[in-house]
Coordinates of C-alpha atoms and ligand atoms in Angstrom, one line a residue:
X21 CA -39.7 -4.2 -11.6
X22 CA -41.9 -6.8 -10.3
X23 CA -41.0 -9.6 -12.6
X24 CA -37.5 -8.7 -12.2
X25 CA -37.1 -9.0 -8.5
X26 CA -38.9 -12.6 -8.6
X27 CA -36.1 -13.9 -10.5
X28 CA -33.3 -12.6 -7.8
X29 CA -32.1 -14.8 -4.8
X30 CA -31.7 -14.2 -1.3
X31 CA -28.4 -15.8 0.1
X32 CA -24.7 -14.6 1.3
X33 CA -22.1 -13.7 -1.1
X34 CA -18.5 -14.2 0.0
X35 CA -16.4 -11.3 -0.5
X36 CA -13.3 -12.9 -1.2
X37 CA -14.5 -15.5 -4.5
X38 CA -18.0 -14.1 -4.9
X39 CA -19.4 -17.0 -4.9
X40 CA -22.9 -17.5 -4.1
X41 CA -24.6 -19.3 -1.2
X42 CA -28.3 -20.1 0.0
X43 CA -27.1 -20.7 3.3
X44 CA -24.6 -18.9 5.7
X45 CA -21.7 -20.3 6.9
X46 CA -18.8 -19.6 9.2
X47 CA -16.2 -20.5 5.9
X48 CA -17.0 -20.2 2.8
X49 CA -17.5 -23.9 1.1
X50 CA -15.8 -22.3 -2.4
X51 CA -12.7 -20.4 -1.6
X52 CA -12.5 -21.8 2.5
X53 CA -11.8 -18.2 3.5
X54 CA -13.1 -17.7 7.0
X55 CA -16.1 -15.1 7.9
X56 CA -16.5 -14.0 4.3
X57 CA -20.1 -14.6 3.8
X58 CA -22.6 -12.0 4.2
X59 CA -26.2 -11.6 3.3
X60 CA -26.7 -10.7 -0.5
X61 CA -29.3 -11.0 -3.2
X62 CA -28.3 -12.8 -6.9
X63 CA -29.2 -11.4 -9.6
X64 CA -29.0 -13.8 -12.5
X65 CA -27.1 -12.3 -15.6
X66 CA -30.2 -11.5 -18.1
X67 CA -31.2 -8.7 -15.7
X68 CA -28.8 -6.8 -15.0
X69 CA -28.5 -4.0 -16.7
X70 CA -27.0 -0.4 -15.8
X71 CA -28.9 2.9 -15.8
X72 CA -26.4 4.6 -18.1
X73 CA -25.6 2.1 -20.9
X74 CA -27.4 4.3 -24.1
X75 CA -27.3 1.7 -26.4
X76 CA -26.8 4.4 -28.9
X77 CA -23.9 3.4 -30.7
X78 CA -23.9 0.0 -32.6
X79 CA -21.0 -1.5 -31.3
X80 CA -18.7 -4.5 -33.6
X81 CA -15.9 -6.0 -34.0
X82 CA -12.4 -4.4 -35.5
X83 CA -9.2 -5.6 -37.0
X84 CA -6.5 -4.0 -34.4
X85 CA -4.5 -2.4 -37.0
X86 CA -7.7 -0.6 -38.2
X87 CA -8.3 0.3 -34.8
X88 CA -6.9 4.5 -33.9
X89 CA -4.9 4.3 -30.7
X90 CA -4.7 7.9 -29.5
X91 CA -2.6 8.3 -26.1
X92 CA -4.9 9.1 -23.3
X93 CA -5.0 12.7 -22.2
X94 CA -3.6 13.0 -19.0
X95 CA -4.5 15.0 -16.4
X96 CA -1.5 16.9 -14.1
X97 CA -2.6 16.9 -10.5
X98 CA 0.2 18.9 -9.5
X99 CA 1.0 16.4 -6.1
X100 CA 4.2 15.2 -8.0
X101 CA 4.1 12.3 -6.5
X102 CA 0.5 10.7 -7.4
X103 CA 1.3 11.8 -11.0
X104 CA 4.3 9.8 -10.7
X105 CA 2.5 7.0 -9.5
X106 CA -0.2 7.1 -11.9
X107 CA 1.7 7.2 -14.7
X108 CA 2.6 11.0 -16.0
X109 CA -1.1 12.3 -14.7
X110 CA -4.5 10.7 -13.8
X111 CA -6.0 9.6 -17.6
X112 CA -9.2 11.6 -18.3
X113 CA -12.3 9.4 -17.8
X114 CA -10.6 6.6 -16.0
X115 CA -12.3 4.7 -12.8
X116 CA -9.8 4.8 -9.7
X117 CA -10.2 2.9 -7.0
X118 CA -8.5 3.7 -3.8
X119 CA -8.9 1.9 -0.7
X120 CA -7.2 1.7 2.9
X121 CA -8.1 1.6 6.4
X122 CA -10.6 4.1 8.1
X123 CA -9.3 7.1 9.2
X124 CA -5.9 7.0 7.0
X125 CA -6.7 9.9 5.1
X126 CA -8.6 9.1 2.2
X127 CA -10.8 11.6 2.5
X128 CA -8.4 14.4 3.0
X129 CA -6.1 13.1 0.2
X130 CA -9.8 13.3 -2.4
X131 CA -9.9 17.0 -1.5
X132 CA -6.6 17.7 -1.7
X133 CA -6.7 16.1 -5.8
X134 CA -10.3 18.0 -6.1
X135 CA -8.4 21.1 -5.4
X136 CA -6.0 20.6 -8.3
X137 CA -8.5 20.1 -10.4
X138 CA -10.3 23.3 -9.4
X139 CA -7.4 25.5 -9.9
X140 CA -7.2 24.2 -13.6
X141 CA -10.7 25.1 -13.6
X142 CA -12.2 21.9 -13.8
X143 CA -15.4 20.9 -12.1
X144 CA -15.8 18.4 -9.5
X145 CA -18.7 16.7 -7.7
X146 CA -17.6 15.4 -4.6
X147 CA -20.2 12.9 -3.2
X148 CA -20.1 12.9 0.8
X149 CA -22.1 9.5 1.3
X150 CA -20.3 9.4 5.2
X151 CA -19.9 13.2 6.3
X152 CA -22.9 15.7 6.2
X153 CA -21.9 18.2 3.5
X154 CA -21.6 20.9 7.1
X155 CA -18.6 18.2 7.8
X156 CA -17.4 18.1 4.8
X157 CA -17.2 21.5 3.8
X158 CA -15.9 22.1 7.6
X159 CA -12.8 20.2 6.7
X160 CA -12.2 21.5 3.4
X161 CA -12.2 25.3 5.3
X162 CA -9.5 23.7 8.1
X163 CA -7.5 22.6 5.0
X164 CA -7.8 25.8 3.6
X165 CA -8.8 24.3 0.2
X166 CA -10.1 26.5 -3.1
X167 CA -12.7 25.6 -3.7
X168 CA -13.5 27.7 -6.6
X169 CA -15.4 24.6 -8.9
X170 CA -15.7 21.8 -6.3
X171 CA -19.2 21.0 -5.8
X172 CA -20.4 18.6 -3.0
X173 CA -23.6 16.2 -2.5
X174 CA -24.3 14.7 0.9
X175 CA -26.2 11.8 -0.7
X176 CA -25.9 7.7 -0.8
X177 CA -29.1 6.8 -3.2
X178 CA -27.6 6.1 -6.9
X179 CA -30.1 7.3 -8.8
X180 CA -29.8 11.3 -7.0
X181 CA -26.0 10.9 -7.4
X182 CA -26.6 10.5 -11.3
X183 CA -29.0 13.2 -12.0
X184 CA -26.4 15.7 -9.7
X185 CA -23.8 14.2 -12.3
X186 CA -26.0 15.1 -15.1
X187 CA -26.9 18.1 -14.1
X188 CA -23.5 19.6 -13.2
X189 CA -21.2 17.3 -15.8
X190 CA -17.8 17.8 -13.3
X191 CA -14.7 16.4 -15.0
X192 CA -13.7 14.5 -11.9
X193 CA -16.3 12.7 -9.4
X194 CA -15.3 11.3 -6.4
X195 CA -17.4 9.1 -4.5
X196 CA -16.8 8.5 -1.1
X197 CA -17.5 6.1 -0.1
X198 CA -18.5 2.9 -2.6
X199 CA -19.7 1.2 0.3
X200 CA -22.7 3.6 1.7
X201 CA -24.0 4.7 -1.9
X202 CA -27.0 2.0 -3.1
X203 CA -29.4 0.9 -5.7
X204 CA -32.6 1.0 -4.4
X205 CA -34.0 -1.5 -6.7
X206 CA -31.7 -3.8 -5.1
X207 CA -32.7 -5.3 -2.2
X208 CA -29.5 -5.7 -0.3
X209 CA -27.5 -3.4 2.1
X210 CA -25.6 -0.7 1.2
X211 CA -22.2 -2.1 1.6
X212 CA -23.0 -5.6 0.2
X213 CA -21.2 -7.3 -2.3
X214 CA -24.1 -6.8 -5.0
X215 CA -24.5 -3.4 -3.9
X216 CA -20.7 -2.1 -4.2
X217 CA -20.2 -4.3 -8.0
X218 CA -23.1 -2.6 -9.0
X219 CA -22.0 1.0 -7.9
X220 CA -18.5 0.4 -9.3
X221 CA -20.5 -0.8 -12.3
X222 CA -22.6 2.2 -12.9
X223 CA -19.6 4.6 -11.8
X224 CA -17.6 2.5 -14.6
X225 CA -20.2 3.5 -17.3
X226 CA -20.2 7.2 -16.2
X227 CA -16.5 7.3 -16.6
X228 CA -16.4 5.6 -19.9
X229 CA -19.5 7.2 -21.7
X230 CA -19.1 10.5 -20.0
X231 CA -15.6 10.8 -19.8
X232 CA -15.3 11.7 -16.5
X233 CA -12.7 10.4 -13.9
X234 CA -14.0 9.0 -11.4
X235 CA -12.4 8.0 -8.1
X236 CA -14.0 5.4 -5.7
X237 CA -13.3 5.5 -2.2
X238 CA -13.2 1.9 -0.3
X239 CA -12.7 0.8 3.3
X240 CA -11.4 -2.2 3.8
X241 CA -10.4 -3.5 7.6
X242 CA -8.0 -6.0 8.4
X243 CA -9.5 -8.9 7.7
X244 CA -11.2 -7.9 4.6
X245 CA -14.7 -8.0 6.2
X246 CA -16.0 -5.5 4.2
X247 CA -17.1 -5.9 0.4
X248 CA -14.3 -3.7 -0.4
X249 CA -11.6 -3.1 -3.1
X250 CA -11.1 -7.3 -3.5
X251 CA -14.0 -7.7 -5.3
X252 CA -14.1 -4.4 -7.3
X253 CA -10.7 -4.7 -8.2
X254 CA -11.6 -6.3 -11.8
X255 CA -13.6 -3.7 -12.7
X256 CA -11.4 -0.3 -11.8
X257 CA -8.6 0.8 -14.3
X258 CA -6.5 1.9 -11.3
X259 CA -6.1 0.5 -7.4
X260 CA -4.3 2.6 -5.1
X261 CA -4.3 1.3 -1.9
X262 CA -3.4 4.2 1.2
X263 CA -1.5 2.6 4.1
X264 CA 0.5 3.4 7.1
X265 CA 0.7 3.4 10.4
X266 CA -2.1 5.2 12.1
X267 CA 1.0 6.1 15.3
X268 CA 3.1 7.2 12.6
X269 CA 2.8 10.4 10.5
X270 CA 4.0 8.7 7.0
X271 CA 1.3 7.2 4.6
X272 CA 1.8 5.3 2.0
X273 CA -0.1 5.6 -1.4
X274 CA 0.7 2.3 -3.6
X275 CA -0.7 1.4 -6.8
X276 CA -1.1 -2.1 -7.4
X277 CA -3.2 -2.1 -10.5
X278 CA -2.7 0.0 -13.6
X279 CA -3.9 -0.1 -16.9
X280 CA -1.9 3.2 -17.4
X281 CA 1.1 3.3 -15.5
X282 CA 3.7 1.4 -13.5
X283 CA 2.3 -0.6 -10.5
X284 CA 3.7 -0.9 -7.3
X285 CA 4.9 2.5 -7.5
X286 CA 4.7 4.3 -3.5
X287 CA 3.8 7.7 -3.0
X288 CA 4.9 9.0 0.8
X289 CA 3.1 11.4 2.3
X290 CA 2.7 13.0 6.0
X291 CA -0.3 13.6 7.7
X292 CA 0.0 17.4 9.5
X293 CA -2.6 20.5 10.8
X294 CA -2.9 21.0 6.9
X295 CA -3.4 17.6 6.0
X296 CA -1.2 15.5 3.5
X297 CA 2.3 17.0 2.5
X298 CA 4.2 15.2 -0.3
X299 CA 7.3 13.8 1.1
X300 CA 9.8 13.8 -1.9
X301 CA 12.9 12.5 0.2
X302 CA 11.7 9.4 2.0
X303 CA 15.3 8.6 2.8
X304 CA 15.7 11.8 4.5
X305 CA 12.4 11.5 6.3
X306 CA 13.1 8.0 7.4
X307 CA 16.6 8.5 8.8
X308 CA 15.6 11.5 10.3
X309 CA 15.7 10.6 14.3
X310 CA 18.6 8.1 13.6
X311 CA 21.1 8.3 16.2
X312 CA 24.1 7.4 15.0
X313 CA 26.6 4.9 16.2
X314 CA 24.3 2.8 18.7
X315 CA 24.6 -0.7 18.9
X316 CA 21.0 -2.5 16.7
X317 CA 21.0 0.0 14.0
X318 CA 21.7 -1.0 10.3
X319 CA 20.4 1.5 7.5
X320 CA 19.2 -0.9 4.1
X321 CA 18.6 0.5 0.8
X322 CA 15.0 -1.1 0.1
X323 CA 13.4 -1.3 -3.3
X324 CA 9.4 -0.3 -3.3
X325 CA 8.4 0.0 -7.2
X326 CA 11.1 1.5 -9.6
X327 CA 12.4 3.7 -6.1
X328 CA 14.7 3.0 -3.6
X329 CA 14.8 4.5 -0.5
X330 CA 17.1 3.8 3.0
X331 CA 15.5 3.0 6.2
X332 CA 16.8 1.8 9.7
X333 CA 16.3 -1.4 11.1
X334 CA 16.6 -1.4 14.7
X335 CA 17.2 -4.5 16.9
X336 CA 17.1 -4.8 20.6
X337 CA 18.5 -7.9 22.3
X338 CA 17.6 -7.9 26.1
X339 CA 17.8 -10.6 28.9
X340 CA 14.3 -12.0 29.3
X341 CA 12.6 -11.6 32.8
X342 CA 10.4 -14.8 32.0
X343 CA 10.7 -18.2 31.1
X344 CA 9.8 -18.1 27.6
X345 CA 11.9 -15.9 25.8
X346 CA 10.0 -13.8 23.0
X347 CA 10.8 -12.5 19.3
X348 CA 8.6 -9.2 18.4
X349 CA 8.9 -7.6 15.0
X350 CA 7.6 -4.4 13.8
X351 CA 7.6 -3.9 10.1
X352 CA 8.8 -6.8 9.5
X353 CA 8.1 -10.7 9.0
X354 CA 8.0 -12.6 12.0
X355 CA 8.8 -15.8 10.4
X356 CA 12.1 -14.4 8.7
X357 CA 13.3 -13.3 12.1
X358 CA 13.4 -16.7 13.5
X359 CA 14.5 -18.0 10.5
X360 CA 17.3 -15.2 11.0
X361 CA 18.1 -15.6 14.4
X362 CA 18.3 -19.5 13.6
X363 CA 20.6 -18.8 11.2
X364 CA 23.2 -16.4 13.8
X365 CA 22.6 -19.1 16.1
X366 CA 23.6 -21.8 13.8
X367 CA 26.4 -20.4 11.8
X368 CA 28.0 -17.6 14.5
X369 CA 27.0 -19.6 17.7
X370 CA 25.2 -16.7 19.7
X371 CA 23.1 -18.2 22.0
X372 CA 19.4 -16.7 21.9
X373 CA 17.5 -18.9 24.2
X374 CA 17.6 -16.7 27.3
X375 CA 17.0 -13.6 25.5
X376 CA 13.9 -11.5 24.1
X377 CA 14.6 -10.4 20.5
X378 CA 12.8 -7.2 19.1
X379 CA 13.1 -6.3 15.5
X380 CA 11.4 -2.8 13.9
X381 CA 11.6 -0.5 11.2
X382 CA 12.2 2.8 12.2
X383 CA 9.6 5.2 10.8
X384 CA 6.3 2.9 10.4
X385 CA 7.4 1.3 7.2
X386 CA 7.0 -2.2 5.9
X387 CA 10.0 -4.4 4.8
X388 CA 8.8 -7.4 2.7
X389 CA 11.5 -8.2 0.5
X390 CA 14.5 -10.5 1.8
X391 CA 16.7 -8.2 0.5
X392 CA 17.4 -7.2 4.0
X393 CA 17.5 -10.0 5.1
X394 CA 21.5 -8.9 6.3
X395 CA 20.6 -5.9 7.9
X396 CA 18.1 -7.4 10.1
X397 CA 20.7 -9.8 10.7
X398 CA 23.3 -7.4 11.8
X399 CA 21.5 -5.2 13.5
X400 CA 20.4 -8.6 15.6
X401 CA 24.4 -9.5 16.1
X402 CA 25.3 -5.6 17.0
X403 CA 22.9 -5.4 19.7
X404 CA 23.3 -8.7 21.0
X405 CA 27.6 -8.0 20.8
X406 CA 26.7 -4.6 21.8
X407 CA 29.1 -3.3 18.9
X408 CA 28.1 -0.5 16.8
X409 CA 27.9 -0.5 13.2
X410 CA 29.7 2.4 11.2
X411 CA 27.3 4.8 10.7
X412 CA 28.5 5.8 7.2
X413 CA 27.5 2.0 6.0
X414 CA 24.8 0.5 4.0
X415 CA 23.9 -3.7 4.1
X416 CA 22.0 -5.4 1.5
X417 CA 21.7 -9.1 0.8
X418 CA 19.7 -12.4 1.3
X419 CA 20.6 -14.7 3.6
X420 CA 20.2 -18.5 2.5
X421 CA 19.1 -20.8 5.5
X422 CA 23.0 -22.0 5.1
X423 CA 24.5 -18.8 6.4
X424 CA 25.1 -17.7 2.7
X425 CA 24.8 -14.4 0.9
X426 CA 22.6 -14.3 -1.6
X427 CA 22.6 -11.2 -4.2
X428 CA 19.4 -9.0 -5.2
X429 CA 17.7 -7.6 -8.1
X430 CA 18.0 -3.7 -8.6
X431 CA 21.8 -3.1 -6.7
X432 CA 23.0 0.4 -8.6
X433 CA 19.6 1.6 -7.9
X434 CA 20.2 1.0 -4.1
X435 CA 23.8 1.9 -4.2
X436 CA 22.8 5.1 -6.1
X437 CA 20.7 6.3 -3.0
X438 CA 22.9 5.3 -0.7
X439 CA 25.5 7.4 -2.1
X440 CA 22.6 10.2 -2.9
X441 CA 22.3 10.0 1.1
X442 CA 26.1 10.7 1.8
X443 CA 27.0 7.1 2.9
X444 CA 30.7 5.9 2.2
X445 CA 30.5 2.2 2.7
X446 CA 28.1 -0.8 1.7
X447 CA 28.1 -4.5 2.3
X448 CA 26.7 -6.4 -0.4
X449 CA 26.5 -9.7 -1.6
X450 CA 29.5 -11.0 -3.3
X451 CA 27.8 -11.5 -6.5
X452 CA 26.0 -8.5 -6.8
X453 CA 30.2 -7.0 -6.6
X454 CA 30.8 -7.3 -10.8
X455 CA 29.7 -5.3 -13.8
X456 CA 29.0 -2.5 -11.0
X457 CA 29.5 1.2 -12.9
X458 CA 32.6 3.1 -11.8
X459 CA 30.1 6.2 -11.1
X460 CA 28.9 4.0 -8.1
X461 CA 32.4 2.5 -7.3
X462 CA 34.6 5.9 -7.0
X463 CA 32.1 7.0 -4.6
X464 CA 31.5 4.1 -2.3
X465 CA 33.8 1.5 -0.4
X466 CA 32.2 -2.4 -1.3
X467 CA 32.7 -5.2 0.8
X468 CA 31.0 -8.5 -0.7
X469 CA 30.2 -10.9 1.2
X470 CA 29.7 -14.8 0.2
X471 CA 28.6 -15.7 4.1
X472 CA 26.8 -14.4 6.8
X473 CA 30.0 -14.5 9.1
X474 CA 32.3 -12.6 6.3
X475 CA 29.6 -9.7 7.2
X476 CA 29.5 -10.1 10.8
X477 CA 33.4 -10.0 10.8
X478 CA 33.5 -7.3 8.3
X479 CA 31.3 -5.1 10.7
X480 CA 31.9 -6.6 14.5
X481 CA 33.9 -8.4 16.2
X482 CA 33.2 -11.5 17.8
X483 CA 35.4 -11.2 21.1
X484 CA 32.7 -8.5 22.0
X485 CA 30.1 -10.8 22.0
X486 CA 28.2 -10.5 25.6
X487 CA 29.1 -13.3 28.1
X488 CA 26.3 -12.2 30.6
X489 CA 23.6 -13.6 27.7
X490 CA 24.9 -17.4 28.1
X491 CA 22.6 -19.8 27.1
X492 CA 20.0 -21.4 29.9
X493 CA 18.2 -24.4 29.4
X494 CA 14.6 -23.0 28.3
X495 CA 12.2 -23.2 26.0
X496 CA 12.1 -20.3 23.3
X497 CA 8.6 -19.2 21.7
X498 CA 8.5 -18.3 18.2
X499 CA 6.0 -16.1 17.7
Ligands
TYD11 P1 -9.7 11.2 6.8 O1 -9.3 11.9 5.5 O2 -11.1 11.6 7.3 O3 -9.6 9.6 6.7 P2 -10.5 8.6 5.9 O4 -11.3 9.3 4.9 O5 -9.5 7.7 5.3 O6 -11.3 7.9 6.9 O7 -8.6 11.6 7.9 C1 -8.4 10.8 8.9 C2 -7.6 11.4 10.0 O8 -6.6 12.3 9.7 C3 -8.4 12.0 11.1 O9 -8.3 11.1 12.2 C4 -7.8 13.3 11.4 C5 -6.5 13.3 10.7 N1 -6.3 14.6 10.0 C6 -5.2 15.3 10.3 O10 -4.3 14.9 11.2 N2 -5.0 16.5 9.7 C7 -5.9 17.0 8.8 O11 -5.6 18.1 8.3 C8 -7.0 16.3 8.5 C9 -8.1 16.7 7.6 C10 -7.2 15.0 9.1
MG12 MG1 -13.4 9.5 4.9

């Protein structure tokens, strides 16, 4: 061991390129990222090697057509929706990674899958690296969880992790978390960047050569501080990132790496007394608390994965008390809604300077893609004209910094929801009007639109435009 640790190097990693430093820094001189750096040991290539590598097998090279592809065995969790998003089941002796925020309900969601497992009667070895196994097994008695075959390990040291493996051989391991299980022949932190590559190494190994699934929990915080998912991300066969709004009930489980299965597939789920429950309408969910026929409320069909789901943007366009006027958004890019309300100022000639402008997505969601662009838009020019929109209508389209409608991938999938939901009308963009199916056309009224004031005079009129929001010499903040 001895010779070995002469040869390693004690510097800073950065956790977003992994590049290696002698000094610290406040940016990283490789990748510029800021605050990425963090203390870390090198260890050159020749000695690494992993504790469960049995060089047993000799190992060459094939011709591909010699080669005996047999599909994967899946594994049926049950929770429709994470074997949805993985793909028809979780693959037998595949290395997961799932990450998200602390406190989002990673943990929870782990002993919700362990319990499938158990109730095939599979074994599992949950590894409790942050909860003493009294916690632990405290929560799984709140969630009322079988736990018929689950074993658990309060433990962070590798090297007792692998010899509970060995001894009990689960199907499915779950570590939680990557971060606070460590080497000790390394000599860096639990946490560090060495550290978690080398854990997601071994666990990588386990799962191949033992077959067992493994899934690896990672924190990551908002700026990525933490040697989390980024850099392990190469290694996994699956990345499920957990998100949502910690205010909110809903959570989001995303993949966005699969070797076997879609990615960018969603998963919604709400957190309750019993932990996660699958939500399998998120339309329904989302429109939920909608009031209908109030002024700043447009409902979007939005794509996330091979899904599309409806959700209400809501605007609010108020007299500002100060001299700056602001723009807020929830959900939803900041930049797009200036470039929106640029766009109603430009084209319609509302006046925005003496007003505050907040933009959200009912609900908690995220809206990234521009496709509603439209509805942001309107629901902007229905609070600001103080005109409701028709409650039985859907808007969809991208709007061009010239005021023009631009069409959008995936339309009948939208359209189908929309009608799925009960809605009657839709705007849409004028191109996305041809080659529509008559399924979708019997059952819903289409207006497409070539220009962002077709829509607004499609949906409002202009005569009830406010007079009392007239435009005052002052300087507007963006952002
Ligand atoms: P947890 O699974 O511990 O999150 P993570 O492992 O991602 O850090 O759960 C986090 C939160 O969820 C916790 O603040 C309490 C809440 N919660 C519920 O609301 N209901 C439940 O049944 C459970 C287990 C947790
Ligand atoms: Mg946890």
């Amino acid at each position: 061991m001895g010779g070995k640790m002469s040869k390693q190097k004690l510097g800073y990693s950065c956790s977003a390129c992994n590049g290696f430093f002698s000094k610290w820094s406040g940016i990283c001189p490789k990748c510029q990222e800021w605050n990425t750096l963090q203390e870390d040991v090198f260890i050159p290539k020749e000695t690494a090697r992993f504790e469960s590598v049995r060089p047993d097998k000799v190992n060459k090279p094939e011709l591909i057509h010699e080669i005996k592809a047999v599909e994967s065995q899946r594994v049926k969790t049950n929770i429709a929706n994470v074997d949805r998003l993985m793909g028809g089941g979780v693959v037998e002796g595949s290395l997961i990674l799932i990450g998200g925020d602390p406190g989002i309900g990673k943990s929870t969601l782990m002993l919700q899958l362990a319990e499938t497992y158990s109730m095939q009667g599979k074994t599992v070895l949950y590894i409790s690296g942050e909860e003493s196994k009294e916690q632990a097994a405290l929560r799984s008695k709140r969630l009322e969880i079988r736990t018929d075959k689950i074993y658990l390990l309060s433990e962070t040291l590798f090297s007792e992790i692998k010899k509970a493996v060995d001894l009990i051989k689960p199907d499915l391991l779950i570590i939680d978390s990557v971060q606070i299980v460590y080497k000790g022949e390394l000599p860096s932190l639990p946490g560090s960047v060495t550290q978690v590559k080398e854990i997601a190494m071994e666990a990588m190994h386990l799962a191949k050569g033992a077959n067992i699934t493994t899934f690896l929990i990672g924190h990551v915080t908002k700026s990525g501080e933490l040697a989390g998912p980024r850099v392990l991300e190469h290694i996994v066969d699956t990345v499920l990132d957990f998100e949502g709004d910690r205010n909110h009930g809903y959570r989001i489980l995303r993949s966005t790496k699969n070797r076997f299965g879609p990615t960018d597939e969603i998963a919604l789920f709400q957190m309750g007394a019993k932990g996660l429950k699958e939500v399998l309408n998120p339309s329904e969910a989302f429109l939920k608390e909608r009031l209908k026929d109030v002024a700043g409320s447009v409902i979007v069909p939005t794509m996330e994965g091979s899904s599309a789901f409806l959700v209400e943007v809501q605007a609010l366009v108020a007299p500002t008390n100060f001299s700056t006027s602001s723009r807020k958004s929830t959900g939803l890019d900041q930049n797009r809604l200036c470039l929106l309300l640029a766009v109603l100022e430009k084209r319609v000639g509302y006046a925005f300077q003496s007003v505050d402008v907040f933009v959200s997505v009912a609900g908690g969601m995220k809206i990234v893609e521009p496709a509603a662009d439209l509805a942001i838009l309107l629901a902007i020019a229905s609070s600001f004209s103080k005109r409701p929109i028709n409650a039985e209508t859907i808007v969809i389209g991208e709007v061009g910094l010239t005021g023009e409608i631009r069409s959008v991938s995936r339309i009948e999938s939208r359209l189908k929801e929309a009608i799925h939901m009960g809605f009657r009308y839709a705007v849409i963009p004028k191109k996305n009007l041809s080659g529509l199916p008559e399924s979708i056309t019997k059952q819903l009224t289409l207006f497409g639109v070539e220009l962002v004031e077709e829509a607004i005079g499609q949906l409002l009129s202009r005569k009830g435009a406010n007079t009392t929001m007239a435009p005052k010499k002052e300087e507007i903040s963006c952002g």
